[in-house]
mmCIF file of C-alpha atoms in Angstrom:
data_model
loop_
_atom_site.group_PDB
_atom_site.id
_atom_site.type_symbol
_atom_site.label_atom_id
_atom_site.label_comp_id
_atom_site.label_asym_id
_atom_site.label_seq_id
_atom_site.Cartn_x
_atom_site.Cartn_y
_atom_site.Cartn_z
ATOM 1 C CA UNK A 149 -62.197 -28.338 -100.276
ATOM 2 C CA UNK A 150 -62.226 -28.234 -95.905
ATOM 3 C CA UNK A 151 -64.223 -27.320 -93.515
ATOM 4 C CA UNK A 152 -61.625 -24.778 -92.560
ATOM 5 C CA UNK A 153 -61.001 -23.477 -96.183
ATOM 6 C CA UNK A 154 -64.689 -23.228 -96.640
ATOM 7 C CA UNK A 155 -65.001 -21.027 -93.007
ATOM 8 C CA UNK A 156 -62.274 -18.881 -94.485
ATOM 9 C CA UNK A 157 -64.555 -17.931 -97.866
ATOM 10 C CA UNK A 158 -67.047 -17.189 -95.249
ATOM 11 C CA UNK A 159 -64.933 -14.728 -93.309
ATOM 12 C CA UNK A 160 -63.701 -13.298 -97.001
ATOM 13 C CA UNK A 161 -67.292 -12.365 -97.501
ATOM 14 C CA UNK A 162 -67.644 -11.207 -94.255
ATOM 15 C CA UNK A 163 -71.087 -9.522 -95.307
ATOM 16 C CA UNK A 164 -72.994 -12.888 -94.755
ATOM 17 C CA UNK A 165 -77.258 -13.415 -94.102
ATOM 18 C CA UNK A 166 -78.128 -14.431 -90.999
ATOM 19 C CA UNK A 167 -81.556 -16.492 -91.177
ATOM 20 C CA UNK A 168 -83.880 -17.153 -87.168
ATOM 21 C CA UNK A 169 -87.436 -17.403 -86.936
ATOM 22 C CA UNK A 170 -89.561 -14.222 -85.398
ATOM 23 C CA UNK A 171 -91.739 -14.083 -82.462
ATOM 24 C CA UNK A 172 -94.334 -15.530 -85.135
ATOM 25 C CA UNK A 173 -91.871 -18.379 -86.374
ATOM 26 C CA UNK A 174 -91.687 -17.266 -89.438
ATOM 27 C CA UNK A 175 -87.809 -16.606 -91.080
ATOM 28 C CA UNK A 176 -86.370 -13.276 -90.376
ATOM 29 C CA UNK A 177 -83.021 -12.459 -92.184
ATOM 30 C CA UNK A 178 -80.314 -9.987 -91.733
ATOM 31 C CA UNK A 179 -76.549 -9.283 -92.965
ATOM 32 C CA UNK A 180 -73.978 -9.643 -90.197
ATOM 33 C CA UNK A 181 -70.286 -9.868 -90.218
ATOM 34 C CA UNK A 182 -68.249 -13.260 -89.718
ATOM 35 C CA UNK A 183 -66.029 -11.682 -87.695
ATOM 36 C CA UNK A 184 -63.328 -14.515 -86.956
ATOM 37 C CA UNK A 185 -62.907 -18.140 -88.326
ATOM 38 C CA UNK A 186 -61.332 -20.305 -85.651
ATOM 39 C CA UNK A 187 -61.323 -24.460 -86.442
ATOM 40 C CA UNK A 188 -64.121 -24.365 -84.054
ATOM 41 C CA UNK A 189 -66.154 -22.333 -85.536
ATOM 42 C CA UNK A 190 -67.671 -19.090 -87.135
ATOM 43 C CA UNK A 191 -67.656 -16.084 -84.865
ATOM 44 C CA UNK A 192 -70.060 -13.031 -85.145
ATOM 45 C CA UNK A 193 -71.413 -10.287 -82.909
ATOM 46 C CA UNK A 194 -74.918 -8.993 -82.254
ATOM 47 C CA UNK A 195 -76.021 -6.145 -79.999
ATOM 48 C CA UNK A 196 -78.515 -7.258 -76.084
ATOM 49 C CA UNK A 197 -80.401 -5.197 -77.511
ATOM 50 C CA UNK A 198 -81.224 -6.669 -81.207
ATOM 51 C CA UNK A 199 -84.624 -9.534 -81.732
ATOM 52 C CA UNK A 200 -81.743 -10.868 -83.221
ATOM 53 C CA UNK A 201 -79.997 -11.739 -80.176
ATOM 54 C CA UNK A 202 -83.402 -13.053 -78.487
ATOM 55 C CA UNK A 203 -83.734 -15.137 -81.120
ATOM 56 C CA UNK A 204 -79.982 -16.399 -80.852
ATOM 57 C CA UNK A 205 -81.008 -17.243 -76.992
ATOM 58 C CA UNK A 206 -83.726 -18.960 -77.764
ATOM 59 C CA UNK A 207 -83.055 -20.883 -80.551
ATOM 60 C CA UNK A 208 -79.110 -22.083 -80.669
ATOM 61 C CA UNK A 209 -80.083 -21.947 -84.387
ATOM 62 C CA UNK A 210 -79.019 -19.836 -87.523
ATOM 63 C CA UNK A 211 -78.713 -20.388 -90.854
ATOM 64 C CA UNK A 212 -75.881 -18.656 -92.693
ATOM 65 C CA UNK A 213 -75.409 -17.797 -96.511
ATOM 66 C CA UNK A 214 -72.872 -15.501 -97.876
ATOM 67 C CA UNK A 215 -71.736 -15.286 -101.802
ATOM 68 C CA UNK A 216 -67.882 -14.370 -103.109
ATOM 69 C CA UNK A 217 -67.175 -12.494 -105.378
ATOM 70 C CA UNK A 218 -66.842 -15.077 -108.066
ATOM 71 C CA UNK A 219 -70.605 -16.159 -107.353
ATOM 72 C CA UNK A 220 -69.734 -19.038 -105.412
ATOM 73 C CA UNK A 221 -72.516 -19.657 -102.628
ATOM 74 C CA UNK A 222 -71.397 -20.922 -98.947
ATOM 75 C CA UNK A 223 -73.989 -21.936 -96.026
ATOM 76 C CA UNK A 224 -74.122 -22.930 -93.008
ATOM 77 C CA UNK A 225 -76.440 -24.551 -90.833
ATOM 78 C CA UNK A 226 -76.244 -24.889 -86.879
ATOM 79 C CA UNK A 227 -76.142 -24.482 -83.120
ATOM 80 C CA UNK A 228 -74.597 -21.512 -81.962
ATOM 81 C CA UNK A 229 -73.348 -20.090 -78.539
ATOM 82 C CA UNK A 230 -73.389 -16.899 -76.565
ATOM 83 C CA UNK A 231 -69.225 -17.435 -75.072
ATOM 84 C CA UNK A 232 -66.692 -15.454 -73.731
ATOM 85 C CA UNK A 233 -67.335 -11.547 -74.262
ATOM 86 C CA UNK A 234 -63.294 -11.956 -74.004
ATOM 87 C CA UNK A 235 -63.072 -11.904 -77.209
ATOM 88 C CA UNK A 236 -64.921 -8.488 -78.452
ATOM 89 C CA UNK A 237 -61.123 -6.738 -78.206
ATOM 90 C CA UNK A 238 -59.746 -9.075 -80.442
ATOM 91 C CA UNK A 239 -62.710 -8.592 -83.376
ATOM 92 C CA UNK A 240 -62.627 -5.268 -82.671
ATOM 93 C CA UNK A 241 -58.878 -5.018 -83.321
ATOM 94 C CA UNK A 242 -59.733 -6.351 -86.989
ATOM 95 C CA UNK A 243 -62.016 -5.711 -87.846
ATOM 96 C CA UNK A 244 -61.732 -1.192 -87.271
ATOM 97 C CA UNK A 245 -64.659 -0.431 -88.859
ATOM 98 C CA UNK A 246 -66.762 -0.889 -86.010
ATOM 99 C CA UNK A 247 -65.325 1.117 -83.557
ATOM 100 C CA UNK A 248 -67.417 3.678 -86.155
ATOM 101 C CA UNK A 249 -70.390 1.964 -84.950
ATOM 102 C CA UNK A 250 -70.154 1.219 -81.922
ATOM 103 C CA UNK A 251 -67.384 3.750 -80.618
ATOM 104 C CA UNK A 252 -65.878 3.803 -76.683
ATOM 105 C CA UNK A 253 -67.336 1.561 -74.497
ATOM 106 C CA UNK A 254 -70.248 1.016 -75.940
ATOM 107 C CA UNK A 255 -69.076 -1.796 -77.440
ATOM 108 C CA UNK A 256 -70.211 -3.418 -74.361
ATOM 109 C CA UNK A 257 -74.027 -4.093 -75.675
ATOM 110 C CA UNK A 258 -72.688 -6.622 -77.932
ATOM 111 C CA UNK A 259 -72.052 -10.009 -76.876
ATOM 112 C CA UNK A 260 -70.445 -12.777 -78.978
ATOM 113 C CA UNK A 261 -71.489 -15.607 -80.140
ATOM 114 C CA UNK A 262 -70.502 -19.058 -81.974
ATOM 115 C CA UNK A 263 -71.908 -21.522 -84.761
ATOM 116 C CA UNK A 264 -69.729 -24.173 -83.588
ATOM 117 C CA UNK A 265 -72.140 -27.433 -84.930
ATOM 118 C CA UNK A 266 -73.279 -27.500 -88.222
ATOM 119 C CA UNK A 267 -73.274 -29.261 -92.299
ATOM 120 C CA UNK A 268 -72.234 -26.696 -95.096
ATOM 121 C CA UNK A 269 -72.736 -26.268 -98.632
ATOM 122 C CA UNK A 270 -70.183 -24.890 -101.088
ATOM 123 C CA UNK A 271 -72.081 -24.591 -104.822
ATOM 124 C CA UNK A 272 -70.828 -23.399 -107.651
ATOM 125 C CA UNK A 273 -73.800 -22.494 -110.098
ATOM 126 C CA UNK A 274 -71.597 -20.315 -112.835
ATOM 127 C CA UNK A 275 -69.566 -23.305 -113.493
ATOM 128 C CA UNK A 276 -70.593 -26.314 -115.902
ATOM 129 C CA UNK A 277 -71.301 -28.613 -114.465
ATOM 130 C CA UNK A 278 -72.734 -26.920 -111.817
ATOM 131 C CA UNK A 279 -70.884 -28.016 -109.197
ATOM 132 C CA UNK A 280 -72.191 -28.766 -104.934
ATOM 133 C CA UNK A 281 -69.772 -29.866 -101.991
ATOM 134 C CA UNK A 282 -71.094 -30.584 -98.350
ATOM 135 C CA UNK A 283 -69.125 -29.951 -95.659
ATOM 136 C CA UNK A 284 -69.282 -30.226 -92.127
ATOM 137 C CA UNK A 285 -68.865 -28.267 -88.783
ATOM 138 C CA UNK A 286 -68.293 -30.440 -85.353
ATOM 139 C CA UNK A 287 -70.260 -33.361 -85.236
ATOM 140 C CA UNK A 288 -73.930 -32.822 -86.658
ATOM 141 C CA UNK A 289 -76.317 -35.545 -87.639
ATOM 142 C CA UNK A 290 -75.828 -35.563 -91.564
ATOM 143 C CA UNK A 291 -78.471 -34.103 -93.671
ATOM 144 C CA UNK A 292 -78.656 -35.280 -97.197
ATOM 145 C CA UNK A 293 -79.625 -33.485 -99.646
ATOM 146 C CA UNK A 294 -81.452 -34.580 -103.467
ATOM 147 C CA UNK A 295 -82.236 -37.707 -104.958
ATOM 148 C CA UNK A 296 -80.599 -40.552 -106.411
ATOM 149 C CA UNK A 297 -81.950 -44.122 -108.419
ATOM 150 C CA UNK A 298 -82.839 -46.374 -107.123
ATOM 151 C CA UNK A 299 -82.967 -50.644 -108.005
ATOM 152 C CA UNK A 300 -86.236 -50.245 -109.401
ATOM 153 C CA UNK A 301 -84.171 -48.120 -112.651
ATOM 154 C CA UNK A 302 -85.043 -50.075 -116.559
ATOM 155 C CA UNK A 303 -82.419 -48.459 -118.023
ATOM 156 C CA UNK A 304 -84.480 -46.575 -119.681
ATOM 157 C CA UNK A 305 -82.312 -42.863 -120.345
ATOM 158 C CA UNK A 306 -84.752 -40.780 -120.383
ATOM 159 C CA UNK A 307 -83.747 -39.044 -117.153
ATOM 160 C CA UNK A 308 -80.055 -38.974 -118.642
ATOM 161 C CA UNK A 309 -80.889 -37.277 -121.406
ATOM 162 C CA UNK A 310 -83.319 -34.363 -119.935
ATOM 163 C CA UNK A 311 -81.010 -33.852 -117.148
ATOM 164 C CA UNK A 312 -79.652 -30.117 -117.608
ATOM 165 C CA UNK A 313 -76.669 -30.394 -116.268
ATOM 166 C CA UNK A 314 -76.927 -33.914 -117.892
ATOM 167 C CA UNK A 315 -74.972 -35.372 -114.651
ATOM 168 C CA UNK A 316 -77.139 -38.809 -114.616
ATOM 169 C CA UNK A 317 -74.854 -41.618 -115.696
ATOM 170 C CA UNK A 318 -75.797 -44.660 -117.851
ATOM 171 C CA UNK A 319 -75.848 -47.918 -115.757
ATOM 172 C CA UNK A 320 -77.363 -50.441 -113.622
ATOM 173 C CA UNK A 321 -79.185 -48.566 -111.712
ATOM 174 C CA UNK A 322 -78.561 -45.009 -113.417
ATOM 175 C CA UNK A 323 -76.722 -42.858 -111.394
ATOM 176 C CA UNK A 324 -76.757 -39.042 -110.697
ATOM 177 C CA UNK A 325 -73.454 -37.387 -110.119
ATOM 178 C CA UNK A 326 -74.310 -35.718 -106.343
ATOM 179 C CA UNK A 327 -72.075 -32.885 -106.813
ATOM 180 C CA UNK A 328 -73.317 -31.811 -110.134
ATOM 181 C CA UNK A 329 -76.991 -31.936 -109.360
ATOM 182 C CA UNK A 330 -79.235 -28.678 -109.132
ATOM 183 C CA UNK A 331 -82.001 -30.999 -107.361
ATOM 184 C CA UNK A 332 -83.938 -29.449 -109.419
ATOM 185 C CA UNK A 333 -86.130 -33.036 -110.545
ATOM 186 C CA UNK A 334 -86.765 -32.992 -113.607
ATOM 187 C CA UNK A 335 -85.736 -36.782 -113.899
ATOM 188 C CA UNK A 336 -87.968 -38.047 -110.469
ATOM 189 C CA UNK A 337 -91.165 -35.611 -112.338
ATOM 190 C CA UNK A 338 -90.285 -38.328 -115.665
ATOM 191 C CA UNK A 339 -89.127 -41.526 -114.351
ATOM 192 C CA UNK A 340 -91.343 -44.446 -116.098
ATOM 193 C CA UNK A 341 -90.415 -46.215 -113.835
ATOM 194 C CA UNK A 342 -91.241 -44.213 -110.882
ATOM 195 C CA UNK A 343 -87.286 -45.434 -109.066
ATOM 196 C CA UNK A 344 -85.692 -41.804 -108.007
ATOM 197 C CA UNK A 345 -86.302 -41.145 -104.572
ATOM 198 C CA UNK A 346 -85.399 -38.493 -102.405
ATOM 199 C CA UNK A 347 -81.977 -39.615 -100.505
ATOM 200 C CA UNK B 296 -87.109 6.794 -101.433
ATOM 201 C CA UNK B 297 -90.379 4.762 -102.468
ATOM 202 C CA UNK B 298 -91.202 0.883 -102.043
ATOM 203 C CA UNK B 299 -90.272 1.662 -106.446
ATOM 204 C CA UNK B 300 -87.314 2.404 -105.861
ATOM 205 C CA UNK B 301 -85.943 0.082 -103.065
ATOM 206 C CA UNK B 302 -87.497 -3.073 -104.963
ATOM 207 C CA UNK B 303 -85.201 -2.204 -108.242
ATOM 208 C CA UNK B 304 -81.965 -1.764 -105.710
ATOM 209 C CA UNK B 305 -83.190 -5.325 -104.976
ATOM 210 C CA UNK B 306 -83.307 -6.396 -108.864
ATOM 211 C CA UNK B 307 -79.668 -4.174 -108.973
ATOM 212 C CA UNK B 308 -78.394 -6.468 -106.579
ATOM 213 C CA UNK B 309 -79.324 -9.493 -108.018
ATOM 214 C CA UNK B 310 -77.730 -12.054 -105.872
ATOM 215 C CA UNK B 311 -80.057 -12.321 -102.658
ATOM 216 C CA UNK B 312 -80.159 -14.452 -99.996
ATOM 217 C CA UNK B 313 -84.223 -15.826 -99.170
ATOM 218 C CA UNK B 314 -84.996 -17.833 -96.153
ATOM 219 C CA UNK B 315 -87.998 -19.885 -95.442
ATOM 220 C CA UNK B 316 -88.255 -23.316 -92.548
ATOM 221 C CA UNK B 317 -87.178 -27.002 -93.298
ATOM 222 C CA UNK B 318 -89.412 -30.149 -92.185
ATOM 223 C CA UNK B 319 -87.973 -29.014 -88.886
ATOM 224 C CA UNK B 320 -89.008 -25.613 -88.456
ATOM 225 C CA UNK B 321 -86.031 -24.527 -88.296
ATOM 226 C CA UNK B 322 -83.913 -21.528 -90.946
ATOM 227 C CA UNK B 323 -82.654 -22.932 -94.551
ATOM 228 C CA UNK B 324 -81.230 -19.930 -96.317
ATOM 229 C CA UNK B 325 -80.268 -20.407 -99.846
ATOM 230 C CA UNK B 326 -78.922 -17.375 -102.693
ATOM 231 C CA UNK B 327 -81.777 -16.586 -105.165
ATOM 232 C CA UNK B 328 -81.710 -14.460 -108.629
ATOM 233 C CA UNK B 329 -84.173 -11.465 -108.319
ATOM 234 C CA UNK B 330 -85.322 -11.761 -111.439
ATOM 235 C CA UNK B 331 -87.893 -8.885 -112.284
ATOM 236 C CA UNK B 332 -89.191 -6.808 -110.384
ATOM 237 C CA UNK B 333 -92.679 -4.700 -110.577
ATOM 238 C CA UNK B 334 -95.251 -2.638 -109.225
ATOM 239 C CA UNK B 335 -96.946 -5.555 -107.581
ATOM 240 C CA UNK B 336 -93.869 -7.513 -106.334
ATOM 241 C CA UNK B 337 -90.511 -8.986 -106.734
ATOM 242 C CA UNK B 338 -90.361 -12.036 -108.762
ATOM 243 C CA UNK B 339 -88.246 -15.303 -108.452
ATOM 244 C CA UNK B 340 -87.547 -19.022 -109.739
ATOM 245 C CA UNK B 341 -87.248 -22.124 -108.391
ATOM 246 C CA UNK B 342 -87.888 -25.747 -109.595
ATOM 247 C CA UNK B 343 -89.913 -28.193 -108.241
ATOM 248 C CA UNK B 344 -87.188 -30.748 -106.987
ATOM 249 C CA UNK B 345 -86.213 -28.560 -104.944
ATOM 250 C CA UNK B 346 -86.901 -28.492 -101.032
ATOM 251 C CA UNK B 347 -87.230 -24.528 -101.323
ATOM 252 C CA UNK B 348 -89.834 -24.986 -104.330
ATOM 253 C CA UNK B 349 -92.138 -27.099 -101.290
ATOM 254 C CA UNK B 350 -91.177 -25.441 -97.890
ATOM 255 C CA UNK B 351 -92.352 -21.707 -100.909
ATOM 256 C CA UNK B 352 -96.119 -23.649 -101.630
ATOM 257 C CA UNK B 353 -96.196 -24.785 -97.856
ATOM 258 C CA UNK B 354 -94.961 -21.595 -95.625
ATOM 259 C CA UNK B 355 -96.138 -18.886 -98.621
ATOM 260 C CA UNK B 356 -94.103 -16.108 -96.941
ATOM 261 C CA UNK B 357 -89.894 -16.020 -97.244
ATOM 262 C CA UNK B 358 -87.888 -13.403 -95.476
ATOM 263 C CA UNK B 359 -84.986 -11.777 -98.091
ATOM 264 C CA UNK B 360 -81.078 -9.916 -97.743
ATOM 265 C CA UNK B 361 -78.944 -9.076 -100.487
ATOM 266 C CA UNK B 362 -76.888 -5.580 -99.972
ATOM 267 C CA UNK B 363 -75.378 -3.158 -102.568
ATOM 268 C CA UNK B 364 -71.737 -2.823 -103.634
ATOM 269 C CA UNK B 365 -72.191 0.791 -101.026
ATOM 270 C CA UNK B 366 -73.263 -1.901 -98.059
ATOM 271 C CA UNK B 367 -76.742 -0.820 -98.146
ATOM 272 C CA UNK B 368 -78.412 -3.831 -96.459
ATOM 273 C CA UNK B 369 -82.485 -4.448 -97.977
ATOM 274 C CA UNK B 370 -85.268 -7.025 -96.599
ATOM 275 C CA UNK B 371 -88.119 -7.517 -97.521
ATOM 276 C CA UNK B 372 -89.854 -9.943 -95.483
ATOM 277 C CA UNK B 373 -93.469 -11.062 -96.226
ATOM 278 C CA UNK B 374 -96.077 -13.438 -98.438
ATOM 279 C CA UNK B 375 -95.673 -15.533 -101.857
ATOM 280 C CA UNK B 376 -97.474 -16.772 -104.168
ATOM 281 C CA UNK B 377 -97.077 -18.983 -107.376
ATOM 282 C CA UNK B 378 -97.440 -17.143 -110.539
ATOM 283 C CA UNK B 379 -98.315 -18.051 -113.745
ATOM 284 C CA UNK B 380 -95.497 -19.258 -115.242
ATOM 285 C CA UNK B 381 -96.184 -17.521 -119.246
ATOM 286 C CA UNK B 382 -93.348 -14.992 -117.532
ATOM 287 C CA UNK B 383 -90.612 -17.879 -117.429
ATOM 288 C CA UNK B 384 -89.829 -16.960 -121.397
ATOM 289 C CA UNK B 385 -89.695 -13.278 -120.844
ATOM 290 C CA UNK B 386 -86.814 -13.961 -117.209
ATOM 291 C CA UNK B 387 -85.482 -16.096 -119.359
ATOM 292 C CA UNK B 388 -84.998 -13.368 -122.008
ATOM 293 C CA UNK B 389 -83.474 -10.969 -119.326
ATOM 294 C CA UNK B 390 -81.536 -13.402 -117.696
ATOM 295 C CA UNK B 391 -79.037 -15.347 -120.602
ATOM 296 C CA UNK B 392 -77.061 -17.276 -117.497
ATOM 297 C CA UNK B 393 -80.315 -18.743 -117.023
ATOM 298 C CA UNK B 394 -80.143 -20.502 -120.644
ATOM 299 C CA UNK B 395 -76.501 -22.071 -119.166
ATOM 300 C CA UNK B 396 -77.917 -23.689 -116.353
ATOM 301 C CA UNK B 397 -81.641 -24.955 -117.547
ATOM 302 C CA UNK B 398 -81.116 -25.482 -121.176
ATOM 303 C CA UNK B 399 -83.969 -26.089 -123.183
ATOM 304 C CA UNK B 400 -86.539 -27.523 -122.485
ATOM 305 C CA UNK B 401 -85.643 -28.211 -119.053
ATOM 306 C CA UNK B 402 -86.734 -24.862 -118.198
ATOM 307 C CA UNK B 403 -90.531 -26.128 -117.822
ATOM 308 C CA UNK B 404 -88.949 -28.207 -114.376
ATOM 309 C CA UNK B 405 -88.800 -24.231 -112.977
ATOM 310 C CA UNK B 406 -91.920 -22.567 -111.098
ATOM 311 C CA UNK B 407 -92.140 -18.737 -111.254
ATOM 312 C CA UNK B 408 -92.922 -17.417 -107.592
ATOM 313 C CA UNK B 409 -94.007 -13.277 -106.666
ATOM 314 C CA UNK B 410 -93.532 -11.757 -103.203
ATOM 315 C CA UNK B 411 -96.337 -9.143 -103.502
ATOM 316 C CA UNK B 412 -96.750 -8.180 -99.519
ATOM 317 C CA UNK B 413 -94.936 -7.876 -96.787
ATOM 318 C CA UNK B 414 -92.940 -5.026 -95.401
ATOM 319 C CA UNK B 415 -89.040 -3.824 -95.764
ATOM 320 C CA UNK B 416 -86.308 -2.696 -94.808
ATOM 321 C CA UNK B 417 -83.608 -0.025 -96.081
ATOM 322 C CA UNK B 418 -80.256 -0.488 -93.647
ATOM 323 C CA UNK B 419 -77.344 1.496 -93.901
ATOM 324 C CA UNK B 420 -74.562 1.039 -91.421
ATOM 325 C CA UNK B 421 -71.874 3.315 -93.281
ATOM 326 C CA UNK B 422 -73.061 6.218 -93.176
ATOM 327 C CA UNK B 423 -72.635 7.939 -89.653
ATOM 328 C CA UNK B 424 -74.590 8.028 -88.061
ATOM 329 C CA UNK B 425 -76.305 4.680 -89.302
ATOM 330 C CA UNK B 426 -79.728 4.463 -91.219
ATOM 331 C CA UNK B 427 -82.778 3.138 -91.253
ATOM 332 C CA UNK B 428 -86.102 3.574 -93.312
ATOM 333 C CA UNK B 429 -88.960 1.121 -93.515
ATOM 334 C CA UNK B 430 -91.131 0.347 -96.289
ATOM 335 C CA UNK B 431 -94.849 -1.239 -97.714
ATOM 336 C CA UNK B 432 -95.323 -3.772 -100.833
ATOM 337 C CA UNK B 433 -98.938 -4.150 -100.386
ATOM 338 C CA UNK B 434 -101.272 -3.759 -97.744
ATOM 339 C CA UNK B 435 -99.158 -5.549 -95.360
ATOM 340 C CA UNK B 436 -99.947 -5.429 -91.026
ATOM 341 C CA UNK B 437 -96.795 -2.984 -89.815
ATOM 342 C CA UNK B 438 -93.733 -3.894 -87.639
ATOM 343 C CA UNK B 439 -92.214 -1.526 -85.536
ATOM 344 C CA UNK B 440 -88.644 -2.716 -84.720
ATOM 345 C CA UNK B 441 -86.767 -0.830 -82.006
ATOM 346 C CA UNK B 442 -87.512 1.504 -78.377
ATOM 347 C CA UNK B 443 -89.424 4.551 -77.710
ATOM 348 C CA UNK B 444 -89.195 6.241 -75.034
ATOM 349 C CA UNK B 445 -92.395 7.293 -72.596
ATOM 350 C CA UNK B 446 -93.388 9.717 -70.226
ATOM 351 C CA UNK B 447 -91.501 7.374 -67.524
ATOM 352 C CA UNK B 448 -88.719 9.473 -69.042
ATOM 353 C CA UNK B 449 -87.099 12.109 -65.596
ATOM 354 C CA UNK B 450 -84.760 14.072 -68.689
ATOM 355 C CA UNK B 451 -81.664 13.285 -66.730
ATOM 356 C CA UNK B 452 -79.854 12.668 -70.224
ATOM 357 C CA UNK B 453 -77.910 9.520 -69.828
ATOM 358 C CA UNK B 454 -78.690 7.437 -72.921
ATOM 359 C CA UNK B 455 -78.632 10.572 -74.812
ATOM 360 C CA UNK B 456 -74.768 10.269 -73.379
ATOM 361 C CA UNK B 457 -74.014 6.731 -74.086
ATOM 362 C CA UNK B 458 -75.650 6.280 -77.768
ATOM 363 C CA UNK B 459 -73.207 4.895 -79.454
ATOM 364 C CA UNK B 460 -75.169 6.638 -83.198
ATOM 365 C CA UNK B 461 -76.162 10.000 -80.404
ATOM 366 C CA UNK B 462 -79.253 9.753 -81.679
ATOM 367 C CA UNK B 463 -81.290 10.836 -78.634
ATOM 368 C CA UNK B 464 -83.134 13.956 -78.891
ATOM 369 C CA UNK B 465 -83.098 15.884 -75.043
ATOM 370 C CA UNK B 466 -86.936 16.569 -74.550
ATOM 371 C CA UNK B 467 -89.831 16.170 -71.937
ATOM 372 C CA UNK B 468 -89.450 12.914 -72.820
ATOM 373 C CA UNK B 469 -86.385 12.543 -74.738
ATOM 374 C CA UNK B 470 -86.864 11.002 -77.974
ATOM 375 C CA UNK B 471 -84.830 8.232 -80.235
ATOM 376 C CA UNK B 472 -84.275 9.420 -84.096
ATOM 377 C CA UNK B 473 -85.559 5.726 -85.163
ATOM 378 C CA UNK B 474 -84.558 6.709 -88.849
ATOM 379 C CA UNK B 475 -81.065 6.422 -86.543
ATOM 380 C CA UNK B 476 -81.318 3.862 -84.252
ATOM 381 C CA UNK B 477 -79.378 0.892 -84.049
ATOM 382 C CA UNK B 478 -82.174 -1.196 -82.138
ATOM 383 C CA UNK B 479 -78.737 -1.989 -79.797
ATOM 384 C CA UNK B 480 -80.078 -1.628 -76.543
ATOM 385 C CA UNK B 481 -77.521 0.308 -74.340
ATOM 386 C CA UNK B 482 -80.031 3.181 -73.724
ATOM 387 C CA UNK B 483 -83.059 0.434 -72.261
ATOM 388 C CA UNK B 484 -80.331 -0.988 -69.970
ATOM 389 C CA UNK B 485 -79.288 1.952 -68.700
ATOM 390 C CA UNK B 486 -82.296 3.981 -68.411
ATOM 391 C CA UNK B 487 -82.848 4.580 -64.373
ATOM 392 C CA UNK B 488 -86.439 5.020 -64.800
ATOM 393 C CA UNK B 489 -87.654 1.704 -66.779
ATOM 394 C CA UNK B 490 -89.089 4.330 -69.469
ATOM 395 C CA UNK B 491 -87.855 2.766 -72.385
ATOM 396 C CA UNK B 492 -89.920 -0.089 -73.963
ATOM 397 C CA UNK B 493 -90.147 -1.612 -76.811
ATOM 398 C CA UNK B 494 -92.524 -0.387 -79.589
#
């Protein structure tokens, strides 16, 4: 699937958890509705009096995670900016429950934000083997996760035998199927040749 | 409700979002199962090869958020520690789907963590007015959020008229019903006497 489809899944989840840093540099989380998605990003609201608002303005970065009804996890991390409030009317039209929370003119205490550049991950833990895929919004610097097997591999096969997801293929060197990897590290801990490193 | 009941609600939600900081000090989020709750805390697992594991060991702090089926939000932030792996067998017994992800002995790559001290918040946005409550696990330093009206209040009533949740009561000074407050800041922006401050 592509970025557009993954963003659409986050809109369908709607209630996602958004993380920023608090005044002491510690993570802070809360549920925020994904109000709208466009090709250029994911839109959400917050009120100017909230800690979340100040943190977004200061940090311009957020990490967002949600779960579909089929237990598929979606995470998107990246840069945010405040955008024109013109979108507010349209957002209230397509998310009518907001009128109960911010009736009448009180909606004007809200500001619209857009997560416009970042890296995402789709992770399905209920498939066998598990399945993950990375996606990109805008043009962020890519950040690889997980492990890879280097040429120091002696093809002993210990890693492949231990792997809980059986996602290591024999070869010279052996190779991890990245899309099925848990990143659990069991192969790394047990490789006698220390041939497995972080990507 | 008390802490015990709120922790139990988080166990029932089970799939919560856990936030730590990445290597660049930015928030990172992922879904983690709440595997067990006891009076002394909330228990979860992760594998030694994961970034999440290193971040927990280094930061010893996590922010956790989940949503019930009735759209009640629960957040718990606080200190975590790695605990004895003896609990692993019991956790696998009560969470049998874990056997599909980490079959056989591969479970030994997992470590058990406990969030044992922190401050939580219950927030129900679907009630009218909204309802929130703070709860405590262990003996954390209390961190108050939101706003309060000081003696500089001139009892003009502007704030009470504007409040989207109608949760400001007349008086000298006027007073915010904290359990119904959105923390939106509309009262603060419009007080002619600058009588409203962060708690």
